[in-house]
CSV table of C-alpha atoms and ligand atoms in Angstrom, one decimal:
chain,number,residue,atom,x,y,z
Y,22,UNK,CA,0.1,-0.1,0.0
Y,23,UNK,CA,1.4,3.4,-0.9
Y,24,UNK,CA,1.9,5.9,2.0
Y,25,UNK,CA,-0.5,8.6,2.4
Y,26,UNK,CA,0.1,12.0,0.9
Y,27,UNK,CA,1.5,14.6,3.4
Y,28,UNK,CA,-0.2,18.0,4.3
Y,29,UNK,CA,2.6,19.9,6.2
Y,30,UNK,CA,1.4,22.7,8.5
Y,31,UNK,CA,4.1,25.1,9.3
Y,32,UNK,CA,4.1,27.7,12.1
Y,33,UNK,CA,6.5,30.6,12.7
Y,34,UNK,CA,7.8,32.5,15.8
Y,35,UNK,CA,5.8,32.8,18.9
Y,36,UNK,CA,3.0,30.5,17.9
Y,37,UNK,CA,4.4,28.0,20.5
Y,38,UNK,CA,2.9,30.3,23.0
Y,39,UNK,CA,-0.7,30.2,21.6
Y,40,UNK,CA,-3.1,30.4,24.4
Y,41,UNK,CA,-1.1,32.4,26.6
Y,42,UNK,CA,0.0,35.1,24.2
Y,43,UNK,CA,-2.2,38.1,23.6
Y,44,UNK,CA,-5.4,35.9,24.1
Y,45,UNK,CA,-7.5,38.8,23.1
Y,46,UNK,CA,-6.0,38.8,19.7
Y,47,UNK,CA,-5.1,34.9,19.3
Y,48,UNK,CA,-7.8,33.2,21.6
Y,49,UNK,CA,-7.2,30.9,24.4
Y,50,UNK,CA,-6.6,27.6,22.3
Y,51,UNK,CA,-3.2,26.2,22.4
Y,52,UNK,CA,-1.0,25.1,19.5
Y,53,UNK,CA,-1.6,21.5,20.6
Y,54,UNK,CA,-5.3,22.1,20.1
Y,55,UNK,CA,-4.5,23.4,16.5
Y,56,UNK,CA,-2.4,20.3,15.9
Y,57,UNK,CA,-5.4,17.9,17.0
Y,58,UNK,CA,-8.0,19.8,14.8
Y,59,UNK,CA,-5.4,19.6,11.9
Y,60,UNK,CA,-5.1,16.0,12.4
Y,61,UNK,CA,-8.8,15.2,12.3
Y,62,UNK,CA,-9.3,17.1,9.1
Y,63,UNK,CA,-6.2,15.8,7.3
Y,64,UNK,CA,-6.9,12.2,8.2
Y,65,UNK,CA,-10.6,12.7,7.3
Y,66,UNK,CA,-9.4,13.5,3.7
Y,67,UNK,CA,-6.8,10.8,3.5
Y,68,UNK,CA,-3.7,12.7,4.2
Y,69,UNK,CA,-1.0,12.5,6.9
Y,70,UNK,CA,-0.2,15.5,8.9
Y,71,UNK,CA,3.3,16.8,9.5
Y,72,UNK,CA,2.7,19.7,11.9
Y,73,UNK,CA,5.8,22.0,12.9
Y,74,UNK,CA,6.5,25.2,14.8
Y,75,UNK,CA,9.9,26.8,15.1
Y,76,UNK,CA,11.2,30.1,16.4
Y,77,UNK,CA,14.1,29.9,14.3
Y,78,UNK,CA,13.9,31.3,10.8
Y,79,UNK,CA,16.8,28.9,9.5
Y,80,UNK,CA,14.9,25.8,10.9
Y,81,UNK,CA,11.8,26.8,9.0
Y,82,UNK,CA,13.8,27.2,5.8
Y,83,UNK,CA,15.4,23.8,6.3
Y,84,UNK,CA,12.0,22.3,6.9
Y,85,UNK,CA,10.7,23.8,3.7
Y,86,UNK,CA,13.5,22.3,1.8
Y,87,UNK,CA,13.2,19.0,3.4
Y,88,UNK,CA,9.2,19.0,2.7
Y,89,UNK,CA,9.8,19.7,-0.9
Y,90,UNK,CA,10.5,16.0,-1.3
Y,91,UNK,CA,7.7,14.7,0.8
Y,92,UNK,CA,4.7,17.2,1.2
Y,93,UNK,CA,1.8,17.4,-1.3
Y,94,UNK,CA,1.1,20.9,-0.1
Y,95,UNK,CA,1.7,23.3,2.7
Y,96,UNK,CA,-0.3,25.3,5.1
Y,97,UNK,CA,1.7,28.3,6.2
Y,98,UNK,CA,1.3,30.7,9.2
Y,99,UNK,CA,4.7,32.3,9.2
Y,100,UNK,CA,3.7,34.7,12.0
Y,101,UNK,CA,6.1,37.8,12.1
Y,102,UNK,CA,8.2,36.3,9.4
Y,103,UNK,CA,5.2,36.7,7.0
Y,104,UNK,CA,5.9,40.5,7.0
Y,105,UNK,CA,9.6,40.6,7.0
Y,106,UNK,CA,11.4,37.4,5.2
Y,107,UNK,CA,12.4,37.4,1.7
Y,108,UNK,CA,14.5,34.3,2.6
Y,109,UNK,CA,11.3,32.6,3.6
Y,110,UNK,CA,9.6,33.6,0.3
Y,111,UNK,CA,12.6,32.2,-1.7
Y,112,UNK,CA,12.3,29.0,0.2
Y,113,UNK,CA,8.6,28.6,-0.4
Y,114,UNK,CA,8.9,28.8,-4.2
Y,115,UNK,CA,11.2,25.9,-4.3
Y,116,UNK,CA,8.9,22.9,-3.4
Y,117,UNK,CA,6.5,23.8,-6.3
Y,118,UNK,CA,3.5,22.6,-4.2
Y,119,UNK,CA,0.3,24.6,-3.5
Y,120,UNK,CA,0.4,26.9,-0.4
Y,121,UNK,CA,-2.4,28.1,1.7
Y,122,UNK,CA,-1.5,31.1,3.8
Y,123,UNK,CA,-3.2,31.3,7.3
Y,124,UNK,CA,-3.4,34.1,9.9
Y,125,UNK,CA,-5.5,33.7,13.0
Y,126,UNK,CA,-6.0,37.3,13.5
Y,127,UNK,CA,-7.3,39.7,10.8
Y,128,UNK,CA,-3.9,41.2,9.9
Y,129,UNK,CA,-5.7,43.8,7.8
Y,130,UNK,CA,-7.5,45.3,10.9
Y,131,UNK,CA,-4.1,45.6,12.7
Y,132,UNK,CA,-1.1,47.8,12.3
Y,133,UNK,CA,0.0,48.9,8.9
Y,134,UNK,CA,3.2,46.6,9.0
Y,135,UNK,CA,1.0,43.5,9.0
Y,136,UNK,CA,-0.8,44.3,5.8
Y,137,UNK,CA,2.1,43.1,3.7
Y,138,UNK,CA,2.8,39.5,3.2
Y,139,UNK,CA,5.9,38.1,1.4
Y,140,UNK,CA,3.9,34.7,1.4
Y,141,UNK,CA,0.6,36.0,-0.2
Y,142,UNK,CA,1.8,36.2,-3.7
Y,143,UNK,CA,3.0,32.6,-3.5
Y,144,UNK,CA,-0.4,31.3,-1.9
Y,145,UNK,CA,-3.2,29.6,-3.7
Y,146,UNK,CA,-5.4,30.9,-1.0
Y,147,UNK,CA,-5.4,33.0,2.2
Y,148,UNK,CA,-7.4,32.5,5.2
Y,149,UNK,CA,-7.3,35.5,7.6
Y,150,UNK,CA,-9.2,36.3,10.8
Y,151,UNK,CA,-11.0,33.1,11.2
Y,152,UNK,CA,-9.3,32.2,14.6
Y,153,UNK,CA,-7.6,28.7,14.7
Y,154,UNK,CA,-10.5,27.5,12.5
Y,155,UNK,CA,-8.7,29.2,9.6
Y,156,UNK,CA,-6.2,26.0,9.9
Y,157,UNK,CA,-9.0,23.5,9.2
Y,158,UNK,CA,-10.4,25.6,6.3
Y,159,UNK,CA,-6.9,26.0,4.8
Y,160,UNK,CA,-6.3,22.2,4.8
Y,161,UNK,CA,-9.8,21.7,3.3
Y,162,UNK,CA,-8.9,24.2,0.6
Y,163,UNK,CA,-5.6,22.6,0.2
Y,164,UNK,CA,-7.2,19.2,-0.4
Y,165,UNK,CA,-9.5,20.8,-2.9
Y,166,UNK,CA,-6.7,22.5,-4.8
Y,167,UNK,CA,-4.9,19.0,-4.8
Y,168,UNK,CA,-7.8,17.5,-6.4
T,30,LIG,C1,-0.2,36.0,12.8
T,30,LIG,C2,-0.3,37.6,12.5
T,30,LIG,C3,1.1,38.0,12.5
T,30,LIG,O1,1.1,39.3,12.1
T,30,LIG,C4,1.8,37.9,13.9
T,30,LIG,O2,3.2,38.5,13.7
T,30,LIG,C5,1.7,36.5,14.2
T,30,LIG,C6,0.6,35.9,14.1
T,30,LIG,C7,-1.7,35.4,13.0
T,30,LIG,O3,-1.8,34.1,12.9
T,30,LIG,O4,-2.7,36.2,13.2
T,30,LIG,O5,2.5,36.1,15.1
T,30,LIG,O6,0.4,35.3,11.8
């Protein structure tokens, strides 16, 4: 039997503190809660989940290089690097797999520096301001895009 295709969910800096960090902005659910929801949605659609978080930009870039060989698609919440990282954008081009960008908060209602994203031009779709439900929507959309 062939292994299940992989959906990778990548989380950038400070998202390990979800639930504690600015709960008025990001809610009270933890990153482990997010992982569990992603697991349910991915497995319901016949995908394996590769769920990661890092506070180190190079670690995320190495992960993207690695996932280029194994993931069918990526869900990316690059957190603060969304707005700053050309290196991250350069890495995300390499795997040539569909990307759905997620932000828990509505970045467009927030400070102007959050309105620009280096990830958005590379994304098949963007889910913004839907709380942690956005990750579920993103995986569902990725499955549709993958056909
Ligand atoms: C975020 C929005 C970013 O602007 C912020 O830096 C984050 C989280 C979100 O999920 O709403 O860390 O990506």
